Every structure is written in C-alpha cells, then in structure tokens.
Amino acid sequence: MNAVFDFNTATRQDARPVRNRVRGVVNPAEAFREFLLSKGLHPGGSVAPTGDRVQRCPADGDKPGRTSGWYVFYVDDLPAGEAGDWRTGESWTWCAKEKDSLSFEESKIAQAHLERARRMREQERARLAAEAAARAEKEWTRAVRCGAHPYLSQKDVSAYGLKMAAGKLLVPVMDSAGALRSLQFIDADGNKKFLFGGAIAGCFHRIPGTDDVVAVAEGYATAASIHRATGWTVLTAFNAGNLLPVARAWRDVHPGCRLVICGDDDRWTSTGNVGRAKAEACAKEVGGVALFPSFAADEGRPTDWNDLHQREGLEEVKRQLLAGAEQRRRDIRSWGLDRFAGKAPERRWLVENIMPCGAVFVLAAMGDAGKGLLTLDLGLKVAGKVALRENGGDDAQDFNPDLAAFGNRILRQGPVAVISAEDSADEVHRRLQSIGVGRAREMYVLPLPNAGGPLPVIVPGKHGPELSADWLELRAQLVELRPALIVIDPLASFVMADINADPAVGAFTMGHMAQLAQETDAAVVLVHHLAKSKANVATPEEARALIRGTSAIVDNARAAYVLWNVEEKAGRTACAALGVDWARNRVMKGCLVKSNGPGDREIKTWIRNEAGLLEVRNEQLRSAARERTPALLDSLAAACAEAAQRGQPFTKTGANGLFTRRQELPAELRSLARHPLETYAQRLLEAKRLVLCIAKGSTSKKWLDVPDGDFALGMGQFATGATEDKENDS
C-alpha cells in the first residue's frame, strides 16, 4: 500500500532549506581563533575580547618579535570581529553567524561592531604611521649619500635621491605635500621592505625631470630607467595597487599635468595580469595613458621597462615611451567639469596681493634701478623659514609676520634660487654684504659669469623656439629643490631669440615659465627692462606701456610690476619729508600694472636706503604728511592773509592761483605739488579759516583771505599791478 502524502505536515516547496548557520555557538572565542589561524595570524593560546583597542599578534612571514597581525573581537550581543595584516594591508571580518541568516537587529549589531572596529583600526593605523614617519626622519638623517650599490649595478640605473645605510639602499616615501612618511629598503639581492606601519597609499618617490610629461611606475628601477631614457619626472608608486592613489594625489596638486602610467605587463602570472589591469584602470580615471613595454623576445619572461632597458637599450625605451605618450598628448575628454568639482583652491600669495605662488611675475625697470639688489633682498626674506627650521625651531613660531616686500606682507617662505646672467660672484657677494645676509638660509645664487657662462633657456630650433639641453638639466634641479621663489635676471639674457620683437618667442618662453611655476609651486620672477623711461607716469596703464618688447611677455604673465623714475621736484619733496638727502636715482615710483585677479595697484614711492636698496616708504610719507599738516595749514593761512593785506591776494587756482604764484609762498609750501597745495587750501576753506571774497565791480567770488581780513570785510584794495581785472581766472 502506498503511503499517503500529508499536505498538513509537508514542507513548503517554495521555502528556503533550513540550515544551521550558527558557528562556534559553544565557544565563539575559539571559533574566532581558528579564523585568525586560517588567515596566517597567530594570536597565541587563546583569544579574549579586545574592547576599545586593537590587539597585535605575529603573522606569517614575521621575524621574531615582529607583530604585523592585528585583530579586534567582541562577544557582547553578537560575537564578531575583524583582523588584518599591517604589512600586506589585507583585512577580513568574522561573525558567529553567516550574513544571510542575521535578523534585522543582529545586522544592526554586526554593523555597529564593524564601525567600531574601523574607527579603532584607523586610529591604530595613524599611530603606527606617525611612529614610522618619525623613525624614517631619524634613519634618513643618519644615512649617507648613495654611492655604488650592487642592486643599482644589476639594474643599470643611477641613484636619484637615494641614500645608503648598512649596505642597503634607502628610497624615501613622500606624500604629495613633500613630507617623509616612510622608507623602502633594498638590499644587494633586490629584496625590498618598508618601515613597519609606514604610510604607502598615495605616497611615492619622485625623480625630478621635465614636466611636459609626468610618469608613474611601480618600482624604483623601472622609474629610474624611464627617467634616464626620457628625462621626464617619474613617480615610483612601489606597487600596482598604489598607481591610482599616487596619480590622484599628483593630479590634485597639478591638475593640468600630462600623466603617463608606465605599467608592468604581468602576463606570466597564473593569477591574472594585475600590473596591466591596475595601470589601465588608473589611466582611465586620471585621464592619462597607460603604456607597457613591447619585447623583441620573451625569453626570461620580461615584464617591465627596466627589463626592456637591459635587454634592448635606453634608446628603445625612449622610442616606445615617446611614441606612446604622443597618442594622447591632450585628451579633451579628461577635462570634464568633474575635474573642477568641489571647493576651488584658495589663491595663494608669496607677497600679499602682489606676487602669487605658482605663477610668473614680471619685474620691469630701467637699468641701474637696483632690480638685482631688490630681488636678493626678497630672496633673503623668503628663505628665512628654512634656516630656522633646520636650526630646530618650530615653523609656525619661526615665521616672521612682519616680513614685507613691495610694501606688503610676505606670506610664504621656503628655498630660493636666483640665476643671474650679468652679476659676478664678487658683485653678488658685495650686494649681499651691503644688505646683511644674517643667518644662513637655504638660498642659492648662481652667477653665470662664474658658473659656466651663458645659459640659454630658449634656443632656435628646426620648427621654432625650443628648450636647451643645459636648461633642462638645471630645470630638473629646480624641480627637485621645490623653491618658493625662482628669480631669472634678466630675462633677455636667457633667450637666444628676439623675445622683444617676436610674439611667438615671447609666448613660448612665458608658457614654459608658467609650467615651471606650476611644477614647483614657486613664484617665478622674470627681471626685465623698460623700453623707455617716463618721469610723469600717472596711472598703472601708463606704466605698463613702458615695458620693453612684445605684449606676449606681459599678457602671458600672471602679474607684472613696474618701477620708474620720478621728476626731480617730486623726488626732492619726498626726501625732504623723510629728512634724507636727495640724489638722482634715489626716488622711484612703482605699482602692479597687471594682475590676473585681485591685486594691490596702489602707486608706491620707493626710496633708496644707504645700502642702495629700494624700499617702499608710503606709510612713512603719509605719517610725515600727517605730522606736517597742521604746520603747513598754519603757514598757508598766514601766507594768504599777508598777500591779501598787501593788496595781492591769491586765488585757489588759475593765473593768480597758489601753485602758479608758489614762489611767493614760504619755502615749506613752495616744494609742494599742485594737488596737495590746493587740497590744503580747500581744507582751510572748509574749516572757515579762509574765505572766498568778491572784489569791487566783480561777480566772481575767488580771492582768498582770512575771515577778518580787509577783502573779507569788503574793504580790500588791490595794490598797483594786481590782477583784479582778470575775471577769467578760476
């Protein structure tokens, strides 16, 4: 007899099968310990709840005493935990129940455990990274300059920015702000390791070079081969997974940079071509191009650009890279509005509202104006912070907020490079001594007459102006220095073409200088000359028109400043106000004549001090004027009263005006220009210390007298020869 099927007790056919998903119900701690062991971590004989801390433990591959493993473990409400390996960056989560069997409340508990573990993990990671950075600074300081090393010989590359200690190469691991975060150690056999806990993500080693292309590569030897073949700036990311974080970090600081991701072609591995996949994904995200070496033969399973270098030579490396980079020189699709999302970076100044950071600044004046001494003084002030830091001071305390240049505050300090085409070492020495060098600073002055002679930046090429090889070599040093200020003095001496007449040469030169400014984040000051001098300049526009050469020079600069000579009388007046002796070429005017954005366009008075250095004296002149004003007003009122009393009153302006007849005024008033003299008269009128009077037979109220004077009372008589009948005088 067949069994009867009971629908009342049968299992639903659409129900999910019931499984026991609870793990370690009897002993969660032992279950979690087994999980740790399965991941290569060794917590010891037992595991206890960790609370609000991260527990360290040895991991597979650790040397005795090393604890690269870590875990957190909770037993309250729902047993759960997280673990990982600091050395590899891997991490894993564990729960006593499988994820798809958790109730809603259990899911919330598990999520809270994971969030708590994440916070503790990040705190511990930050602590370890800080310890590693401090240790890196100490070890880097103790290390020695890199000489010959077996690894370098084996790879046929040079040491770019490396040091040595205990027979190992030290590769600095830097963040995008230039801070040392860790070290990579490479021994003679090519074995590599990093400082425990040191930050790697987004950090890199930079080999400085030209900035038309910046390459990102995995390992140091690969990066060195690429740089040696192309001259590019190359960033070592240390592993394939770090290519994208490094490229992002560089792109954030240099948004206009052209990136080439030089990947490893890991085609021989059984786990997939990680090098190619990571490089291609990186290039796609940052708008770059991914390039991989192509080999003539596959013997030995080559993968990277150093392999190509050793097998087929640097010329082949160069050929492949240059050809590949040209494929996407400018990719317009990589410049969508997403590149400009978020808050725009704030404008940064080297000299507040005058000289921007990361931009080209033209300083123009006539010969013998003192531009060289002025830029040396600026350099000494900008370089001050570096020396104080080297002497053990705190940066924030060392910064002197009272430092000023061009009459405004200096807001940034750092290394300085001055390249002088005209001044000899002796002349530079004399100038530095005259203004006082003070404490040693990280400032470099390259006097070309003593340092190899002329150094052309721009030379004629087959298809137009191009950069010289000598300049590219020096430029790489400037990029490595990362100065706050670069001075090129004078611009015309560095361009072996007619920059003053040829707009194409001007545009090419200024475009290259703008690239240098962006690459170094420095203010690049180009010292230039005026085509002519004009003493009666009244506006910034008139001053701008004095700059020599094609308009491309000023048009392609971010900012430009002009200094010009003043008329003798104005110079004497300024000197007298400050109690200094007048001399020719001692007093000048200057102002910002071009600024792409905000800027201080006030025309300022510069007076040369005893050392020959021009200094802005506007505040002192204003102060002196304020101090002298009461006495000058008294003198003018008395002079007007006396003139009216003798029957020869002044008018404010015109043929009988104060300025026209200034020779009749006291000496302290005769030196005043028209505007201040007439302004003082107006102030006396407003204060009713002077009044405007009408002469007999006239309808024009114009003659100046004191309120109780004869002309004010209607009794004034013009003396013989007075000009009472000149009604057109105003």
XYZ file of C-alpha atoms in Angstrom:
730
model
C 0.000 0.000 0.000
C 1.331 3.357 -0.933
C 1.991 5.873 1.817
C -0.444 8.773 1.989
C 1.117 12.218 1.450
C 0.038 14.599 4.245
C -0.194 18.168 2.959
C -0.727 19.406 6.524
C 2.728 18.362 7.647
C 4.665 18.703 4.387
C 7.370 21.334 3.971
C 6.506 24.240 1.683
C 8.041 23.604 -1.716
C 8.946 27.291 -2.198
C 10.597 27.646 1.214
C 14.393 28.045 1.509
C 16.031 24.980 3.036
C 16.675 25.359 6.729
C 20.389 25.212 7.574
C 22.226 25.607 10.827
C 24.288 28.742 10.124
C 25.477 29.337 13.681
C 29.239 28.946 14.023
C 31.068 28.496 17.288
C 27.942 28.630 19.473
C 29.667 26.754 22.254
C 32.905 28.800 22.209
C 32.977 31.944 19.987
C 36.491 32.833 21.161
C 37.866 29.513 19.961
C 35.988 29.843 16.657
C 37.474 33.316 16.109
C 40.935 31.997 16.988
C 40.583 29.302 14.319
C 39.561 32.031 11.855
C 42.727 34.011 12.681
C 44.914 30.962 12.200
C 43.312 30.313 8.810
C 44.394 33.807 7.722
C 48.001 33.329 8.773
C 47.751 35.174 12.100
C 48.997 33.656 15.370
C 47.164 35.030 18.420
C 48.599 32.542 20.911
C 46.760 30.014 23.051
C 43.517 31.933 23.453
C 41.622 34.991 22.275
C 39.884 37.437 24.615
C 37.544 40.339 23.839
C 39.617 43.377 22.929
C 37.271 46.195 23.919
C 38.299 49.603 22.564
C 41.768 48.631 21.432
C 43.489 46.810 18.593
C 45.311 43.645 19.616
C 48.594 42.903 17.804
C 49.905 39.410 17.037
C 52.524 37.729 14.823
C 51.670 36.959 11.199
C 53.093 34.522 8.676
C 56.447 35.819 7.473
C 57.154 37.932 10.552
C 60.616 37.823 12.043
C 60.900 37.001 15.767
C 59.476 39.849 17.834
C 57.524 41.370 14.926
C 53.716 41.622 15.178
C 52.282 42.559 11.804
C 48.928 40.940 12.535
C 46.075 42.646 14.337
C 42.515 41.892 15.417
C 39.523 43.189 17.351
C 36.992 40.806 18.929
C 33.575 41.428 20.516
C 31.327 38.943 22.348
C 28.546 41.239 23.568
C 25.135 40.627 21.896
C 26.622 39.019 18.765
C 30.162 37.579 18.660
C 32.049 39.300 15.796
C 35.489 40.564 14.932
C 37.886 41.918 12.339
C 41.520 41.104 11.629
C 44.275 42.024 9.234
C 47.965 42.234 8.384
C 49.593 45.680 8.572
C 52.400 44.505 6.335
C 50.232 43.472 3.387
C 47.303 45.796 4.007
C 44.810 42.908 3.913
C 41.860 42.740 6.336
C 38.972 40.317 6.977
C 35.742 40.287 9.001
C 34.197 37.448 11.045
C 30.808 36.868 12.651
C 29.417 33.956 14.669
C 26.507 33.758 12.234
C 26.511 33.894 8.459
C 25.437 37.209 6.948
C 22.306 35.948 5.200
C 20.980 34.369 8.401
C 21.156 37.529 10.519
C 17.968 39.121 11.750
C 17.433 42.846 11.308
C 18.543 43.542 14.882
C 21.580 41.266 14.532
C 22.568 43.051 11.324
C 22.491 46.371 13.172
C 24.673 44.919 15.943
C 27.150 43.463 13.444
C 27.330 46.776 11.579
C 27.981 48.636 14.835
C 30.781 46.186 15.676
C 32.363 46.734 12.263
C 32.131 50.520 12.518
C 33.678 50.404 15.991
C 36.465 48.189 14.664
C 37.037 50.527 11.718
C 37.489 53.538 13.996
C 39.968 51.701 16.184
C 41.804 50.341 13.159
C 42.179 53.826 11.675
C 43.396 55.224 14.990
C 45.958 52.454 15.264
C 46.977 52.907 11.639
C 47.512 56.639 12.217
C 49.573 55.936 15.319
C 51.758 53.424 13.506
C 52.172 55.776 10.540
C 53.285 58.612 12.834
C 55.809 56.330 14.539
C 57.119 55.169 11.160
C 57.440 58.751 9.895
C 59.435 59.746 12.975
C 61.693 56.733 12.577
C 62.102 57.470 8.855
C 63.310 61.003 9.627
C 65.925 59.670 12.042
C 67.167 56.917 9.741
C 67.224 59.224 6.721
C 69.254 61.791 8.655
C 71.793 59.166 9.734
C 72.084 57.609 6.266
C 74.888 58.595 3.903
C 74.937 59.806 0.328
C 74.380 56.949 -2.070
C 77.382 55.629 -3.958
C 77.865 52.367 -5.831
C 75.478 49.571 -4.884
C 75.045 46.027 -6.268
C 71.318 46.490 -6.915
C 71.908 49.639 -8.954
C 74.635 47.896 -10.924
C 72.408 44.902 -11.552
C 69.591 47.129 -12.833
C 71.971 49.517 -14.674
C 70.387 52.613 -13.119
C 71.617 55.582 -11.107
C 70.720 56.686 -7.593
C 68.186 59.518 -7.881
C 67.552 60.982 -4.444
C 68.572 57.812 -2.588
C 70.767 57.219 0.459
C 72.529 54.198 1.947
C 72.681 52.626 5.394
C 74.076 49.254 6.493
C 74.609 48.196 2.885
C 71.006 48.850 1.886
C 69.516 51.454 -0.419
C 67.049 53.827 1.226
C 64.238 55.070 -1.016
C 62.259 57.942 0.574
C 58.482 57.523 0.604
C 56.973 61.026 0.408
C 53.432 62.361 0.418
C 52.185 64.991 -2.025
C 52.981 67.752 0.486
C 56.643 66.728 0.457
C 56.672 65.130 3.926
C 58.733 61.963 4.505
C 56.299 59.211 5.560
C 58.368 56.027 5.358
C 61.397 54.357 3.782
C 61.862 51.453 1.411
C 64.980 49.344 1.976
C 66.557 47.426 -0.918
C 69.414 45.018 -0.252
C 72.103 43.773 -2.637
C 69.898 40.884 -3.813
C 66.945 43.145 -4.589
C 64.890 42.161 -1.538
C 62.634 45.039 -0.511
C 60.873 46.019 2.679
C 59.294 49.108 4.216
C 59.284 50.549 7.697
C 56.600 48.782 9.696
C 53.328 50.707 9.757
C 54.515 53.437 7.404
C 52.024 55.092 5.072
C 52.229 53.895 1.469
C 48.853 54.690 -0.114
C 49.169 57.853 -2.206
C 52.859 58.226 -1.312
C 55.728 57.991 -3.763
C 59.361 58.678 -4.563
C 59.851 61.438 -7.141
C 62.685 61.543 -9.662
C 62.549 65.166 -10.880
C 62.782 65.994 -14.554
C 60.900 67.866 -17.245
C 57.230 68.498 -16.566
C 55.771 68.152 -20.055
C 55.076 64.551 -19.024
C 54.963 63.001 -15.548
C 55.221 59.210 -15.477
C 54.057 56.861 -12.713
C 55.721 53.447 -12.380
C 55.664 50.602 -9.872
C 59.286 50.055 -8.797
C 62.336 52.258 -8.353
C 64.486 50.569 -11.021
C 61.665 50.850 -13.554
C 61.181 54.530 -12.694
C 64.922 55.203 -12.967
C 65.089 53.596 -16.428
C 62.131 55.675 -17.619
C 63.677 58.900 -16.329
C 67.080 58.101 -17.787
C 65.544 57.404 -21.200
C 63.146 60.359 -21.393
C 64.187 62.988 -18.857
C 60.594 63.037 -17.539
C 59.641 63.468 -13.919
C 58.845 59.938 -12.700
C 56.931 58.870 -9.572
C 57.651 55.481 -8.002
C 54.391 54.079 -6.586
C 56.071 50.924 -5.132
C 53.244 48.555 -6.168
C 50.484 48.230 -8.753
C 47.728 48.923 -6.238
C 49.270 52.285 -5.413
C 49.399 53.562 -9.016
C 45.948 55.130 -8.820
C 46.336 56.717 -5.340
C 49.656 58.248 -6.434
C 48.271 59.512 -9.743
C 45.263 61.013 -7.949
C 47.475 62.713 -5.370
C 49.670 64.217 -8.083
C 46.676 65.242 -10.196
C 45.091 67.041 -7.221
C 48.166 69.263 -6.847
C 48.938 69.545 -10.580
C 45.554 69.449 -12.362
C 46.993 70.387 -15.756
C 49.722 67.757 -15.719
C 50.019 65.176 -18.510
C 50.222 61.728 -16.875
C 51.630 58.544 -18.380
C 51.126 55.350 -16.374
C 54.081 53.065 -17.158
C 52.708 49.715 -16.083
C 54.264 46.287 -15.606
C 52.955 43.665 -18.034
C 52.482 40.747 -15.588
C 51.339 38.359 -18.312
C 53.279 35.384 -16.968
C 51.439 35.036 -13.645
C 48.748 32.425 -13.106
C 46.601 34.819 -11.059
C 45.999 37.328 -13.846
C 47.779 40.380 -15.211
C 47.479 42.644 -12.170
C 50.063 45.154 -13.419
C 48.249 45.800 -16.699
C 44.788 45.875 -15.119
C 45.787 48.374 -12.423
C 47.688 50.625 -14.842
C 44.839 50.739 -17.366
C 42.260 51.467 -14.653
C 44.489 54.200 -13.270
C 44.998 55.865 -16.650
C 41.269 55.811 -17.356
C 40.386 57.507 -14.074
C 43.026 60.266 -14.151
C 42.793 60.969 -17.871
C 46.255 59.637 -18.655
C 47.597 56.982 -20.983
C 48.795 53.517 -19.904
C 51.945 52.243 -21.636
C 53.540 48.796 -21.451
C 56.891 47.603 -22.831
C 56.998 45.536 -26.005
C 59.832 42.987 -26.185
C 61.549 41.527 -29.233
C 61.819 38.157 -27.475
C 60.100 36.576 -24.472
C 62.972 34.511 -23.075
C 63.255 35.079 -19.347
C 59.653 36.337 -19.141
C 60.318 40.108 -19.083
C 57.616 42.387 -17.674
C 58.726 45.964 -17.007
C 60.563 48.933 -18.516
C 63.798 48.133 -16.714
C 63.725 44.711 -18.360
C 63.398 46.452 -21.742
C 66.253 48.806 -20.809
C 68.589 45.910 -20.014
C 67.557 43.790 -22.981
C 67.217 46.326 -25.804
C 68.771 49.559 -24.505
C 67.658 53.002 -23.405
C 67.005 54.199 -26.944
C 64.322 51.550 -27.378
C 62.775 52.517 -24.042
C 62.754 56.146 -25.183
C 61.303 55.309 -28.595
C 58.405 53.305 -27.190
C 57.575 55.794 -24.438
C 57.701 58.909 -26.594
C 55.637 57.290 -29.329
C 53.062 56.063 -26.830
C 52.840 59.356 -24.960
C 52.099 61.247 -28.175
C 48.961 59.137 -28.696
C 47.024 61.211 -26.151
C 49.007 64.396 -25.664
C 45.900 66.399 -24.863
C 42.753 64.440 -24.142
C 39.848 66.876 -24.042
C 37.569 64.191 -22.625
C 39.703 64.057 -19.490
C 38.861 67.699 -18.744
C 35.156 67.443 -17.995
C 33.557 69.573 -15.302
C 34.051 66.756 -12.796
C 37.712 67.846 -12.712
C 36.531 71.162 -11.268
C 34.011 69.803 -8.766
C 34.080 70.793 -5.105
C 35.510 73.890 -3.480
C 38.022 75.774 -5.617
C 41.507 76.161 -4.103
C 42.192 79.487 -2.433
C 44.501 81.954 -4.145
C 47.944 81.783 -2.516
C 50.444 84.636 -2.309
C 54.177 84.831 -1.796
C 53.794 88.588 -1.301
C 50.251 89.514 -0.319
C 48.194 90.925 -3.210
C 51.367 91.432 -5.269
C 53.195 88.191 -6.112
C 51.201 84.927 -6.444
C 52.562 81.443 -5.748
C 52.878 79.022 -8.646
C 52.852 81.799 -11.233
C 55.080 84.009 -13.384
C 55.780 87.560 -12.161
C 57.491 90.162 -14.376
C 59.539 92.861 -12.607
C 60.460 95.638 -15.047
C 62.587 98.762 -14.563
C 65.304 100.770 -16.280
C 68.926 99.717 -15.971
C 70.600 100.899 -12.756
C 67.266 100.863 -10.920
C 68.519 98.290 -8.416
C 66.423 95.310 -9.510
C 69.193 92.834 -8.648
C 69.598 94.120 -5.101
C 65.830 94.216 -4.678
C 65.397 90.560 -5.690
C 68.313 89.475 -3.472
C 66.642 91.168 -0.513
C 63.344 89.485 -1.380
C 65.128 86.126 -1.600
C 66.769 86.524 1.808
C 63.410 87.248 3.410
C 61.624 84.373 1.678
C 64.401 81.884 2.522
C 64.391 82.697 6.235
C 61.995 79.980 7.406
C 64.089 77.105 6.067
C 67.129 78.049 8.114
C 65.088 78.429 11.277
C 63.544 75.013 10.733
C 66.965 73.466 10.199
C 68.119 75.007 13.469
C 65.425 73.164 15.340
C 62.727 75.804 15.612
C 59.014 75.379 15.145
C 57.822 76.516 11.728
C 54.813 78.410 12.988
C 56.847 80.266 15.592
C 59.744 80.902 13.220
C 57.621 82.654 10.637
C 58.009 86.413 10.979
C 54.654 88.051 10.152
C 56.346 91.453 9.874
C 58.484 90.487 6.868
C 57.494 92.601 3.901
C 58.375 93.222 0.273
C 56.893 95.646 -2.260
C 55.211 97.291 0.722
C 53.120 94.185 1.534
C 53.455 91.161 3.823
C 55.396 88.047 2.822
C 53.008 85.130 3.375
C 55.173 82.148 2.450
C 58.789 81.151 2.963
C 60.998 78.373 1.636
C 64.058 77.699 -0.522
C 65.099 80.347 -3.047
C 67.035 80.104 -6.331
C 68.436 83.192 -8.081
C 70.030 82.779 -11.523
C 71.973 85.876 -12.552
C 73.309 86.240 -16.086
C 75.087 89.563 -15.526
C 76.423 89.734 -11.958
C 79.696 88.052 -10.993
C 80.199 86.168 -7.745
C 82.140 89.134 -6.334
C 79.321 91.534 -7.165
C 76.740 89.220 -5.602
C 78.942 88.960 -2.509
C 79.203 92.739 -2.196
C 75.461 93.167 -2.581
C 74.646 90.526 -0.007
C 77.071 92.113 2.410
C 75.574 95.560 1.859
C 72.075 94.459 2.865
C 73.152 91.979 5.547
C 72.920 88.233 4.993
C 72.143 87.445 8.645
C 71.642 83.785 9.480
C 72.407 81.074 6.963
C 69.406 80.347 4.746
C 68.526 77.835 2.033
C 69.140 80.334 -0.717
C 71.166 79.666 -3.852
C 72.572 82.374 -6.130
C 74.031 81.118 -9.422
C 76.273 83.813 -11.000
C 76.640 82.604 -14.582
C 79.857 84.579 -15.285
C 81.490 82.281 -12.704
C 79.357 79.182 -13.273
C 79.830 78.046 -16.838
C 78.947 81.217 -18.701
C 75.753 81.920 -20.657
C 72.837 79.581 -20.038
C 70.201 79.809 -22.771
C 66.725 78.682 -21.803
C 65.229 79.157 -25.256
C 67.196 78.460 -28.441
C 66.184 78.452 -32.122
C 65.040 75.022 -33.270
C 64.164 73.391 -36.546
C 60.469 74.110 -36.083
C 60.691 77.223 -33.912
C 61.952 78.035 -30.401
C 62.816 75.116 -28.131
C 64.353 74.429 -24.721
C 68.113 73.973 -24.468
C 69.713 70.834 -23.029
C 71.655 72.895 -20.464
C 68.471 74.478 -19.199
C 66.677 71.124 -18.928
C 69.484 69.899 -16.671
C 69.238 72.947 -14.397
C 65.466 72.879 -14.544
C 65.425 69.347 -13.141
C 67.445 70.613 -10.178
C 64.967 73.435 -9.611
C 62.055 71.000 -9.643
C 63.842 68.814 -7.095
C 64.587 71.830 -4.880
C 60.893 72.843 -4.790
C 61.703 76.507 -4.108
C 59.213 79.131 -3.013
C 60.927 81.699 -5.241
C 62.876 81.494 -8.515
C 64.487 84.659 -9.918
C 65.761 84.810 -13.519
C 67.742 88.018 -14.061
C 67.439 89.396 -16.729
C 65.006 87.536 -18.956
C 66.525 88.684 -22.265
C 69.905 87.096 -21.429
C 68.309 83.637 -21.275
C 66.515 83.737 -24.629
C 68.655 83.196 -27.729
C 65.957 84.683 -29.962
C 64.282 88.063 -30.320
C 61.885 87.939 -27.388
C 61.321 91.687 -27.608
C 60.025 91.645 -31.185
C 58.743 88.119 -31.882
C 55.389 87.308 -30.210
C 55.887 83.573 -30.865
C 59.153 83.571 -28.915
C 57.528 85.562 -26.131
C 54.544 83.228 -25.891
C 56.721 80.079 -25.942
C 59.057 81.465 -23.275
C 56.285 82.601 -20.973
C 54.349 79.363 -21.436
C 57.381 77.348 -20.382
C 57.966 79.595 -17.366
C 54.323 79.113 -16.366
C 54.864 75.340 -16.487
C 57.925 75.682 -14.269
C 55.921 77.772 -11.798
C 53.134 75.184 -11.664
C 55.550 72.279 -11.317
C 57.466 73.854 -8.426
C 54.634 75.966 -6.956
C 57.175 78.801 -6.922
C 56.763 82.439 -7.765
C 58.948 82.714 -10.881
C 60.228 86.301 -11.096
C 61.451 87.367 -14.531
C 63.523 90.546 -14.305
C 63.010 92.670 -17.411
C 63.780 96.138 -18.786
C 61.736 99.148 -19.826
C 61.770 100.347 -23.402
C 61.914 103.944 -22.274
C 61.667 105.981 -19.131
C 58.962 108.487 -18.339
C 59.040 110.556 -15.181
C 55.453 111.806 -15.155
C 53.655 108.442 -15.167
C 50.244 108.899 -13.552
C 48.472 105.530 -13.917
C 49.276 101.795 -13.909
C 48.230 101.687 -17.563
C 50.848 104.272 -18.497
C 53.483 102.324 -16.547
C 52.572 99.054 -18.278
C 53.134 100.660 -21.672
C 56.779 101.271 -20.717
C 57.686 97.552 -20.598
C 60.068 96.566 -23.379
C 59.204 94.069 -26.072
C 56.253 92.137 -27.372
C 52.990 92.265 -25.455
C 53.206 88.454 -25.137
C 55.604 88.929 -22.211
C 53.081 90.763 -20.039
C 49.988 89.093 -21.494
C 51.270 85.628 -20.556
C 52.466 86.586 -17.069
C 50.131 86.249 -14.106
C 51.312 89.594 -12.740
C 53.702 92.417 -13.677
C 55.258 95.236 -11.640
C 56.971 98.365 -12.998
C 59.429 100.749 -11.308
C 60.086 104.145 -12.900
C 61.996 107.339 -12.114
C 60.202 110.427 -10.796
C 60.657 114.097 -11.606
C 63.366 115.840 -9.620
C 60.949 118.077 -7.775
C 58.784 115.177 -6.596
C 61.905 113.304 -5.542
C 63.226 116.244 -3.561
C 59.847 116.680 -1.861
C 59.744 113.026 -0.787
C 63.312 113.135 0.519
C 62.652 116.356 2.424
C 59.561 114.860 4.036
C 61.617 111.970 5.397
C 64.675 114.037 6.259
C 67.037 112.292 3.835
C 69.352 113.836 1.280
C 68.104 113.896 -2.282
C 70.227 112.319 -5.007
C 69.496 111.373 -8.567
C 68.014 107.879 -8.964
C 67.230 107.755 -5.242
C 63.448 108.073 -5.533
C 61.244 105.918 -7.775
C 57.595 105.102 -8.161
C 56.247 101.599 -8.664
C 52.985 99.714 -8.966
C 51.371 96.467 -10.025
C 50.423 97.057 -13.655
C 48.884 93.653 -14.405
C 47.267 91.005 -12.213
C 45.026 88.128 -13.278
C 42.736 88.503 -10.304
C 42.852 90.752 -7.254
C 45.938 92.830 -6.608
C 47.269 95.923 -4.870
C 47.529 98.514 -7.650
C 48.456 101.475 -5.443
C 51.291 103.582 -6.868
C 54.012 103.457 -4.231
C 57.014 105.638 -3.541
C 60.330 103.783 -3.312
C 63.362 105.495 -1.734
C 66.844 104.015 -1.809
C 68.444 103.464 1.612
C 72.118 103.935 2.428
C 72.898 100.410 1.177
C 71.355 101.236 -2.198
C 68.271 99.084 -1.599
C 64.927 100.467 -2.738
C 62.279 100.414 -0.018
C 58.588 101.326 -0.109
C 58.102 104.402 2.083
C 54.409 105.195 1.596
C 53.486 104.759 5.246
C 56.377 106.927 6.422
C 55.471 109.604 3.881
C 51.848 109.532 4.988
C 52.940 109.737 8.619
C 55.269 112.623 7.854
C 52.489 114.383 5.994
C 50.140 113.935 8.946
C 52.752 115.400 11.285
C 53.487 118.343 8.976
C 49.899 119.109 8.022
C 48.955 121.385 10.964
C 52.082 123.498 10.488
C 51.560 123.669 6.717
C 47.942 124.738 7.162
C 49.004 127.477 9.569
C 51.704 128.628 7.153
C 49.302 128.703 4.194
C 46.636 130.623 6.120
C 49.229 133.180 7.206
C 50.586 133.498 3.651
C 47.096 134.102 2.244
C 46.355 136.712 4.932
C 49.639 138.501 4.252
C 49.078 138.539 0.475
C 45.577 139.951 0.886
C 46.819 142.554 3.347
C 49.351 143.860 0.843
C 46.675 144.018 -1.849
C 47.822 140.987 -3.849
C 45.518 138.140 -2.722
C 45.763 134.601 -4.093
C 43.087 132.584 -5.804
C 42.892 128.855 -5.201
C 43.637 128.026 -8.860
C 44.295 129.827 -12.121
C 46.721 132.599 -13.067
C 46.664 134.033 -9.536
C 46.441 130.566 -8.032
C 48.582 129.291 -5.203
C 50.535 126.877 -7.403
C 51.103 129.437 -10.169
C 52.415 132.009 -7.676
C 54.068 129.440 -5.401
C 57.354 131.360 -5.490
C 55.661 133.961 -3.260
C 54.915 131.306 -0.628
C 57.170 130.276 2.278
C 59.824 127.658 1.468
C 57.954 124.778 3.109
C 54.990 125.437 0.777
C 56.925 126.092 -2.414
C 58.072 122.459 -2.607
C 54.526 121.098 -2.629
C 52.950 119.801 -5.815
C 49.770 121.348 -7.202
C 47.356 118.778 -5.757
C 48.443 118.883 -2.087
C 48.732 122.671 -2.154
C 45.217 123.114 -3.485
C 43.950 120.407 -1.119
C 45.334 122.318 1.872
C 43.581 125.482 0.642
C 40.301 123.593 0.380
C 40.709 122.269 3.931
C 41.225 125.823 5.207
C 38.097 126.942 3.355
C 36.066 124.081 4.811
C 37.348 124.955 8.290
C 36.416 128.620 7.618
C 39.983 129.688 8.331
C 39.963 131.127 4.801
C 37.062 132.578 2.839
C 36.444 133.365 -0.838
C 35.943 137.079 -1.436
C 34.447 139.245 -4.221
C 36.406 142.235 -5.459
C 34.668 145.539 -6.118
C 32.999 145.587 -9.518
C 33.189 141.798 -9.837
C 30.671 138.989 -9.519
C 33.250 136.225 -9.062
C 33.942 135.018 -5.530
C 37.505 133.745 -5.807
C 40.004 135.796 -3.768
C 41.440 134.143 -0.634
C 41.528 135.986 2.695
C 41.113 135.273 6.392
C 37.594 135.881 7.798
C 38.539 139.172 9.460
C 40.739 140.440 6.616
C 40.053 143.561 4.578
C 38.901 141.662 1.482
C 36.580 139.532 3.607
C 35.078 142.688 5.113
C 34.684 144.332 1.694
C 37.377 146.948 2.291
C 40.259 145.358 0.415
C 42.175 147.398 -2.124
C 44.297 145.863 -4.874
C 47.842 147.179 -4.980
C 49.270 148.628 -8.187
C 49.883 145.869 -10.683
C 47.478 143.466 -9.037
C 45.350 141.330 -11.367
C 41.909 142.327 -10.176
C 40.551 142.634 -13.720
C 41.294 139.016 -14.783
C 37.771 137.702 -14.345
C 38.519 134.541 -16.326
C 40.862 133.314 -13.632
C 39.227 130.487 -11.757
